[in-house]
Coordinates of C-alpha atoms in Angstrom, one line a residue:
X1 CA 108.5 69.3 78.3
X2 CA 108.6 71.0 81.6
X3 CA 107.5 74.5 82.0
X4 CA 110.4 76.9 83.1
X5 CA 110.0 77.9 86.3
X6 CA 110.6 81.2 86.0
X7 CA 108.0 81.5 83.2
X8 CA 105.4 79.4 85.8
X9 CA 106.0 81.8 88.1
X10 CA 105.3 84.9 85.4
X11 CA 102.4 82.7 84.9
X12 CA 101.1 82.9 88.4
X13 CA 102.0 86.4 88.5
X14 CA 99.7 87.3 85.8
X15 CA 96.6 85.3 87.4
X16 CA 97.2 87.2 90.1
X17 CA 97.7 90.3 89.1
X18 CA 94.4 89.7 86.6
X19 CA 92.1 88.4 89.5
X20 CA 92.7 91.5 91.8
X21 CA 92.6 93.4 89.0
X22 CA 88.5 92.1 87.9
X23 CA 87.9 92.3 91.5
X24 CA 88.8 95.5 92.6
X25 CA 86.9 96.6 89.2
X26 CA 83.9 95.5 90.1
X27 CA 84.1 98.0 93.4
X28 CA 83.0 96.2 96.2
X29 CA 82.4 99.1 98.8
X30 CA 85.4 101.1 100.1
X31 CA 85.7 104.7 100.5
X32 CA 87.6 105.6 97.3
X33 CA 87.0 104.0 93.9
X34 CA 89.3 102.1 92.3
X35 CA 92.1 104.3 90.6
X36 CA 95.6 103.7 89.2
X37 CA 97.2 103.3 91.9
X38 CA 94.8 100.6 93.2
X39 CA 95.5 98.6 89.9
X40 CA 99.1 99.3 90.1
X41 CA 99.0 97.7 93.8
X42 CA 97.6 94.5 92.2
X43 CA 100.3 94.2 89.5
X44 CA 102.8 94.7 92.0
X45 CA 101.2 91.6 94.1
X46 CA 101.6 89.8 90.6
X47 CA 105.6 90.6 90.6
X48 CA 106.1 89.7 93.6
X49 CA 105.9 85.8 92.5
X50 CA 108.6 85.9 90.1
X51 CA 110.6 85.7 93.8
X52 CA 108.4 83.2 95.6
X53 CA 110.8 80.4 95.3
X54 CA 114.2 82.1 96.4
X55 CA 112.4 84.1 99.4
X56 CA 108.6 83.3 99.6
X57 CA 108.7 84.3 103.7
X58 CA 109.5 87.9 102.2
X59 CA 106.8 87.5 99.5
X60 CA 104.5 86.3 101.9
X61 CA 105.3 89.4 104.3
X62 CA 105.1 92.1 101.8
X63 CA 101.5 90.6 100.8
X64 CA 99.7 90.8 103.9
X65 CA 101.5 94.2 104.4
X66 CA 100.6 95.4 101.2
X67 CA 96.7 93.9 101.9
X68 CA 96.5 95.9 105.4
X69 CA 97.9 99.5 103.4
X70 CA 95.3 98.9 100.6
X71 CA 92.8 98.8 102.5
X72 CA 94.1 101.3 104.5
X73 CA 93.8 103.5 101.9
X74 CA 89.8 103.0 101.6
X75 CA 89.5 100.9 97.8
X76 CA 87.6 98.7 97.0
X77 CA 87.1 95.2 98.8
X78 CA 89.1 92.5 98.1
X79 CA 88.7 90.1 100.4
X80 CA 92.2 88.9 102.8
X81 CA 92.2 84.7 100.8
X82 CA 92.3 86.2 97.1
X83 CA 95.1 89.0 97.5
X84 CA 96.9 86.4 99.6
X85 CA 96.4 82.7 98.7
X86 CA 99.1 82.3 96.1
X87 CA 101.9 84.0 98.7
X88 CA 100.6 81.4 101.3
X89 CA 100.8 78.5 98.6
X90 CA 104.3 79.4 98.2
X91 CA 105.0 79.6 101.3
X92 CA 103.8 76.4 102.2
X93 CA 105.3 75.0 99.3
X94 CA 108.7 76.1 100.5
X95 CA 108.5 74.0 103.6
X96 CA 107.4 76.6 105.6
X97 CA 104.3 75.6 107.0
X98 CA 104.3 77.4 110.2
X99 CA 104.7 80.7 108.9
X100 CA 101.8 80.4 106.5
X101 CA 99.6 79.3 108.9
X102 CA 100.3 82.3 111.5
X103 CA 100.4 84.6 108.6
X104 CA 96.8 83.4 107.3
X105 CA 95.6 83.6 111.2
X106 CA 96.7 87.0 111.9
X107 CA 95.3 88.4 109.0
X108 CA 91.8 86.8 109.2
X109 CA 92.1 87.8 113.0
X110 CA 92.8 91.6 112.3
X111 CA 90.0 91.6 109.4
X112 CA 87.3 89.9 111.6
X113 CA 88.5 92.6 114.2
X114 CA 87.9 95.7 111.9
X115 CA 84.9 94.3 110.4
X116 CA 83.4 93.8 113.1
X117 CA 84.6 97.1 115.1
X118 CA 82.8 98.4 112.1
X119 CA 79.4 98.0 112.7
X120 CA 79.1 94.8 110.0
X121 CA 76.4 92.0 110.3
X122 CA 78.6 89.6 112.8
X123 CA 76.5 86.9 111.3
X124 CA 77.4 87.6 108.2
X125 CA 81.1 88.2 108.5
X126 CA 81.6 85.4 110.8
X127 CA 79.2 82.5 109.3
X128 CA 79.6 83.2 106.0
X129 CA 82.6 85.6 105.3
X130 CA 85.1 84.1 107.4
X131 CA 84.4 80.5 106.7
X132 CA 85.1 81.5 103.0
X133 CA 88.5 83.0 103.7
X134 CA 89.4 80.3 106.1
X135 CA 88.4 77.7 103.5
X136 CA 90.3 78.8 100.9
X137 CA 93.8 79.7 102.6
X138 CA 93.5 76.4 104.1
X139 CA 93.3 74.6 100.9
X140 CA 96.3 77.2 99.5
X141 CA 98.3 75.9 102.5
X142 CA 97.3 72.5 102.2
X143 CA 97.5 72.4 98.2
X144 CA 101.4 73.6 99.0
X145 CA 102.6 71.3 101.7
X146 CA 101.3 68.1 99.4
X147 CA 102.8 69.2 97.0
X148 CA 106.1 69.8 98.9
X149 CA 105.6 66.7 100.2
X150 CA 105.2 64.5 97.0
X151 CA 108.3 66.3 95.9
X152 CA 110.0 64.5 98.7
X153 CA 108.9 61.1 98.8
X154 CA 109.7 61.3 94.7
X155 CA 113.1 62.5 95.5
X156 CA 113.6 59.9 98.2
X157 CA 112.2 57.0 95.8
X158 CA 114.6 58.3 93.0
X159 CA 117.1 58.5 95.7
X160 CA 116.7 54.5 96.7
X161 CA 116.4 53.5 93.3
X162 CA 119.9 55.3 92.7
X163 CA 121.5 53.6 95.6
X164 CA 119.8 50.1 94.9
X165 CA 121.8 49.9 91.0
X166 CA 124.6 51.2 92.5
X167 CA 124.7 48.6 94.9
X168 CA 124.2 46.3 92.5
X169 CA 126.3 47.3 90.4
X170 CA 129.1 46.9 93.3
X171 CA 128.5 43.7 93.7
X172 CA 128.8 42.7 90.3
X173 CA 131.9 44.4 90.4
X174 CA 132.8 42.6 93.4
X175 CA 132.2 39.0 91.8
X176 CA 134.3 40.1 88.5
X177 CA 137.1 41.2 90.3
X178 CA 137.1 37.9 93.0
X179 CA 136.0 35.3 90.5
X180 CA 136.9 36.5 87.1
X181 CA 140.0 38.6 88.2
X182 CA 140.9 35.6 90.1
X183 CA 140.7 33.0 87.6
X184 CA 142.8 35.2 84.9
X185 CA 145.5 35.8 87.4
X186 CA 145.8 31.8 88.0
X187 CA 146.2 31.3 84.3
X188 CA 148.4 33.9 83.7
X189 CA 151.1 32.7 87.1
X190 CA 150.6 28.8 85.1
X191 CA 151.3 30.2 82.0
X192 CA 154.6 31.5 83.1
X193 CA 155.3 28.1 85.2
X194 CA 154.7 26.3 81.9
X195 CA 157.1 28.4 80.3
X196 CA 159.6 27.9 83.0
X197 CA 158.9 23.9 83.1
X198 CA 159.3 23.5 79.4
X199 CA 162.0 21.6 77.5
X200 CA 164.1 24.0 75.7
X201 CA 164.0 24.1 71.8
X202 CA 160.2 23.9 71.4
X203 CA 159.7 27.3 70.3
X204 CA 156.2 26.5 69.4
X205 CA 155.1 25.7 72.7
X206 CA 156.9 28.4 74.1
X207 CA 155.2 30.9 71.8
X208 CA 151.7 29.2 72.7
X209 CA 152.6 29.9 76.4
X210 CA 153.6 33.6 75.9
X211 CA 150.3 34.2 74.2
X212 CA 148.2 32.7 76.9
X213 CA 149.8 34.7 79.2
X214 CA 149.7 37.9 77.1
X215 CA 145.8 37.2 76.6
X216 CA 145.4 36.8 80.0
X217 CA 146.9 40.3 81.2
X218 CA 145.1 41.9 78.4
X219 CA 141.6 40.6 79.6
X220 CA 142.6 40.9 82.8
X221 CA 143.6 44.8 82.1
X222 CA 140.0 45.2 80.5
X223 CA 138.6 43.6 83.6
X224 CA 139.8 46.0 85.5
X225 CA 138.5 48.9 83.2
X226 CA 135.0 47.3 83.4
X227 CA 135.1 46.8 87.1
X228 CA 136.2 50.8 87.4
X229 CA 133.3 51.8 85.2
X230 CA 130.3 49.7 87.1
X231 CA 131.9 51.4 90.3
X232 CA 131.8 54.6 89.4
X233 CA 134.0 57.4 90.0
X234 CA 132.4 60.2 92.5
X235 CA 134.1 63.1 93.7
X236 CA 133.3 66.1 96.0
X237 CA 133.5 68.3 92.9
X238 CA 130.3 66.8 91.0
X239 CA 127.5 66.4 94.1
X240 CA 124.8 67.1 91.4
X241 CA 123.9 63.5 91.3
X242 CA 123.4 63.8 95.3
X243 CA 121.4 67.3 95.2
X244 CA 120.2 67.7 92.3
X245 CA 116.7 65.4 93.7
X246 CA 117.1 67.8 96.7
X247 CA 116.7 70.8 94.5
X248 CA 113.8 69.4 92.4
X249 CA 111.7 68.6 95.6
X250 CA 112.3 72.4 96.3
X251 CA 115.0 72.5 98.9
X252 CA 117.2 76.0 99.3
X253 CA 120.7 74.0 98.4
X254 CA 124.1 75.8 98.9
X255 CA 127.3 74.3 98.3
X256 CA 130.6 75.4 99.2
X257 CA 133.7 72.8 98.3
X258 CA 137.5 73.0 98.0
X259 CA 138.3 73.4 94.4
X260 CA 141.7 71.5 94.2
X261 CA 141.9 67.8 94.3
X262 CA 141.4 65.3 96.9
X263 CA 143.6 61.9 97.8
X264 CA 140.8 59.5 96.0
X265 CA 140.0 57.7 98.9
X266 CA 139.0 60.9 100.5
X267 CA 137.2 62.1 98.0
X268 CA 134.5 59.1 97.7
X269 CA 134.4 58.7 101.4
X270 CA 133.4 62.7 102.0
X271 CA 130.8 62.2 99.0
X272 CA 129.3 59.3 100.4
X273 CA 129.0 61.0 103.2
X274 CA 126.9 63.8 102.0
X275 CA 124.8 61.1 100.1
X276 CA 123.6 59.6 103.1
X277 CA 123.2 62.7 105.0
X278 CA 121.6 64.1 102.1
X279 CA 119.4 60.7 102.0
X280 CA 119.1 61.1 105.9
X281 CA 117.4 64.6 105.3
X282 CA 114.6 63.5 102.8
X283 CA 113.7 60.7 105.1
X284 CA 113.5 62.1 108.5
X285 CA 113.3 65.6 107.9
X286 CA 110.1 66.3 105.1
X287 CA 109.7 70.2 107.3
X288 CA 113.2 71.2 105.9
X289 CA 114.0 73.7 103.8
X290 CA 117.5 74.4 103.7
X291 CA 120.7 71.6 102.9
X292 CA 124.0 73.3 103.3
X293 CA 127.3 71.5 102.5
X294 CA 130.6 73.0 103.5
X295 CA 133.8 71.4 103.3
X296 CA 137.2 73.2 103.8
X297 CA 141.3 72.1 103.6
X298 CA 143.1 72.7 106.7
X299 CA 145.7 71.3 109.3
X300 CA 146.1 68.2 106.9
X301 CA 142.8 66.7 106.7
X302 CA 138.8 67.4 105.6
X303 CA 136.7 69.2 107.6
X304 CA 133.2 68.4 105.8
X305 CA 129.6 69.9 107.1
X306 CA 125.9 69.1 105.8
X307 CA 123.2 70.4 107.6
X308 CA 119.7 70.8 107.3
X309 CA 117.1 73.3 109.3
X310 CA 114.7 70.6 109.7
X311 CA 112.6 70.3 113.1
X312 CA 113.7 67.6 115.6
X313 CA 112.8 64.0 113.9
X314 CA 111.2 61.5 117.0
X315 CA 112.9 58.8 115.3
X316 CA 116.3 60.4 115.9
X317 CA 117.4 61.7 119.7
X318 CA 118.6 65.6 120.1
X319 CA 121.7 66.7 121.0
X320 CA 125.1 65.6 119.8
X321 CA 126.8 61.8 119.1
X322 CA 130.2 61.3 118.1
X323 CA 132.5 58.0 117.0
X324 CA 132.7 55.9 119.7
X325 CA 136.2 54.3 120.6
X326 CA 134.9 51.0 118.9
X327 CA 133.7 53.2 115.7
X328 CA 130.1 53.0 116.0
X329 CA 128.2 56.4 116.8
X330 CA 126.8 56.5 119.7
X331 CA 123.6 54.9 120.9
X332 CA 120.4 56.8 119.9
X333 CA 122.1 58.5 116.4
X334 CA 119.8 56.6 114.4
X335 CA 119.8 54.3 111.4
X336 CA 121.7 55.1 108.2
X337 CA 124.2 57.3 110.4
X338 CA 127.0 53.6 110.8
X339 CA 128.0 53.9 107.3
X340 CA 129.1 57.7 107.6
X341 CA 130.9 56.4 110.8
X342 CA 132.6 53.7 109.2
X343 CA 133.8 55.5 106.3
X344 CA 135.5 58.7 108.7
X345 CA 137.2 55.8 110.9
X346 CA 138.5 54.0 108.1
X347 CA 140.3 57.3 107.0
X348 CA 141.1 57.5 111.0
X349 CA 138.8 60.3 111.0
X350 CA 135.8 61.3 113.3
X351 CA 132.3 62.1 112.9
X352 CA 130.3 64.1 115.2
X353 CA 126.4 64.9 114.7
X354 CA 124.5 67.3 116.1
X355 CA 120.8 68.1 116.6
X356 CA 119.7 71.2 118.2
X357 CA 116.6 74.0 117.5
X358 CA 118.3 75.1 114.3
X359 CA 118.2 71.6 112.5
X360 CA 120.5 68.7 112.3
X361 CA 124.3 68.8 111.7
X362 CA 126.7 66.3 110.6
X363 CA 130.5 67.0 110.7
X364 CA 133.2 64.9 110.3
X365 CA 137.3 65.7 109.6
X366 CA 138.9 63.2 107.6
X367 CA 142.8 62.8 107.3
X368 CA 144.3 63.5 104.0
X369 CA 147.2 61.7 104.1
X370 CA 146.1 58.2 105.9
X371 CA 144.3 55.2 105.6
X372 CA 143.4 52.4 107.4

C-alpha cells in the first residue's frame, strides 16, 4: 500500500523539524541560547514540506531565508546542509535542478564569507566544514534528480507498454473486421441469393436460408461490438489514462478542456494528439516540470495546446514547424511528431510546433465539421 503523500510529506516535516530541533539543543556556539522562538523556527522549517510538491522553489526560498535570519539573530549553529537539505531534495525532485544548485552555492558562498570574515580557522571551515556541507547538499540534489528521473523512465516504459497493447489490440481489430467481418458479410449476400434462386414451395429450404442469414447478421452485429471494445473509446474528456503517468513521475499537470461533446472523429484525433505530445515530453524533455493542455471551441473547429517548460532537446531543432503542403511537418521537427501531423490533416486541420526558451509547444486547430 502506498504512503499518502501528504502524510510522507508530514513525515518529512517531522524529521526535520526534530533534527533542528536536537541540534540547536545541543548549542553549538551563537550569541543567544536556544529559546522558543529558535525551536519555533525549526518547526516552522518542518511545515514548510507539507508544500514542497505544489511550490518547492518557494519552499526552497523561504529556507535559505529563514537559515540567513536565524542566524542573524545569533542562536545556536546549525550548520547551512541540515536546515536546508530536504528543501533542496525537493527542489531537485521537482525538476528543478538549476535552482537547487544556485540556491545550495549561494548559501555555502555567503557562510564561507562570514565565517571566514569572522576570524574562524580557514583551514578548518574550508577543509573540513565546507566539504561536509557541499557533500551532503550534493547528495540531497543528486538523491532528488534520480529519483525524478526514474520516475520518468517508469512513466515512459508504462507509457510504451500502453501504446504497444493498444496497438495490438488494433490490429486484431483490424484482421476481425477485414477477415471475419468479411467472410460473414459473403455468407449473409449468398444467403439471400439462395433465397432468391430457390424453387418456390420449399418452405424448408427457405426457412434454412433465412436462418443463415439471420445468424450471420447477428455474429456479424457482435463482431462489430467486439471490434469497438478492443479499439477503445478515448475522448478529450477522460485524459487520465494519458496524464495520470505524467503526474506520478511528479509533473505540475493542468488541464483545461471544453466540457460539451465533440464530433467522434475529433475527439480521438485531439486525444491522440496529446498522447504523443505527452509521450513526446517524457522522452525528450526529463528537465520539465510543467505539461499544460488547453483546448477551446471557436470559429467551427478545435483549437488544442500542450506544452511543456522543458529546456531545448538536441535531438529536436528550436523554433517553430508547421504542416507542410504535402502534410508532413517540416524537416528537423523530430520523430513521433508525423502521427500528430497526419491526424490534424486528415481532419483538414493544421499543426504548428513551437520551441522557444519557455519550453516546447504543440498547437493544432482541427475542423469540427470535416473529414477527409
Amino acid at each position: 500500500m502506498r504512503t499518502p503523500p501528504w502524510l510522507a510529506d508530514a513525515l518529512i516535516g517531522v524529521a526535520v523539524t526534530g533534527t533542528l530541533a536536537a541540534v540547536i539543543s545541543a548549542r553549538q556556539g551563537g550569541e543567544h541560547p536556544p529559546d522558543p522562538i529558535a525551536y519555533a523556527w525549526a518547526a516552522g522549517l518542518g511545515a514548510l514540506m507539507l508544500a514542497r510538491r505544489h511550490h518547492p522553489r518557494a519552499v526552497l526560498l523561504i529556507s535559505a531565508l529563514g537559515l540567513c535570519a536565524y542566524y542573524a539573530a545569533g542562536y545556536p549553529a546549525v550548520g547551512v546542509a541540515v536546515p536546508l537539505a530536504a528543501a533542496l531534495f525537493s527542489t531537485a525532485e521537482a525538476g528543478f535542478l538549476l535552482a537547487s544548485v544556485l540556491t545550495a552555492g549561494g548559501v555555502l558562498a555567503l557562510s564561507l564569507t562570514f565565517r571566514l570574515l569572522e576570524g574562524q580557522d580557514a583551514a578548518y571551515v574550508v577543509g573540513y566544514d565546507l566539504v561536509s556541507h557541499v557533500t551532503l547538499m550534493a547528495a540531497a540534489i543528486a538523491l532528488g534528480d534520480g529519483l525524478r528521473s526514474r520516475r520518468a523512465q517508469r512513466a515512459l516504459h508504462l507509457r510504451e507498454n500502453h501504446l504497444r497493447v493498444r496497438e495490438e489490440r488494433l490490429a486484431i481489430a483490424r484482421d476481425l473486421h477485414d477477415s471475419v467481418g468479411h467472410g460473414l458479410s459473403i455468407i449473409s449476400l449468398h444467403a439471400d441469393v439462395a433465397r432468391e434462386a430457390a424453387p418456390p414451395g420449399n418452405a424448408a429450404l427457405d426457412e434454412a436460408l433465412l436462418r443463415i442469414r439471420q445468424a450471420a447478421d447477428r455474429t456479424m452485429a457482435e463482431l462489430r461490438g467486439a471490434v469497438g471494445a478492443l479499439r477503445g473509446t478515448v475522448s478529450l474528456s477522460d485524459l487520465s489514462p494519458v496524464l495520470d503517468p505524467l503526474r506520478r513521475a511528479g509533473f505540475d499537470v493542468s488541464v483545461r478542456v471544453p466540457a460539451g461533446s465533440l464530433p467522434a472523429e475529433v475527439d480521438a484525433a485531439a486525444y491522440r494528439i496529446v498522447q504523443e505530445a505527452v509521450t513526446n515530453v517524457l522522452r525528450h524533455a526529463p528537465e520539465a516540470s510543467r505539461v499544460s493542455v488547453s483546448a477551446t471551441v471557436s470559429g467551427g473547429a478545435l483549437h488544442l495546446t500542450v506544452g511543456d517548460d522543458g529546456p531545448a532537446d538536441p535531438d529536436l531543432d528550436a523554433g517553430t514547424a508547421a504542416i507542410a503542403p504535402d502534410g508532413n511537418p517540416d524537416a528537423g521537427a523530430g520523430h513521433g511528431l508525423a502521427g500528430m501531423a497526419e491526424r490534424a490533416r486528415a481532419l483538414g486541420g493544421t499543426l504548428r510546433l513551437a520551441h522557444t526558451d519557455a519550453g516546447f509547444t504543440v498547437e493544432a486547430e482541427l475542423p469540427l465539421g470535416r473529414t477527409a
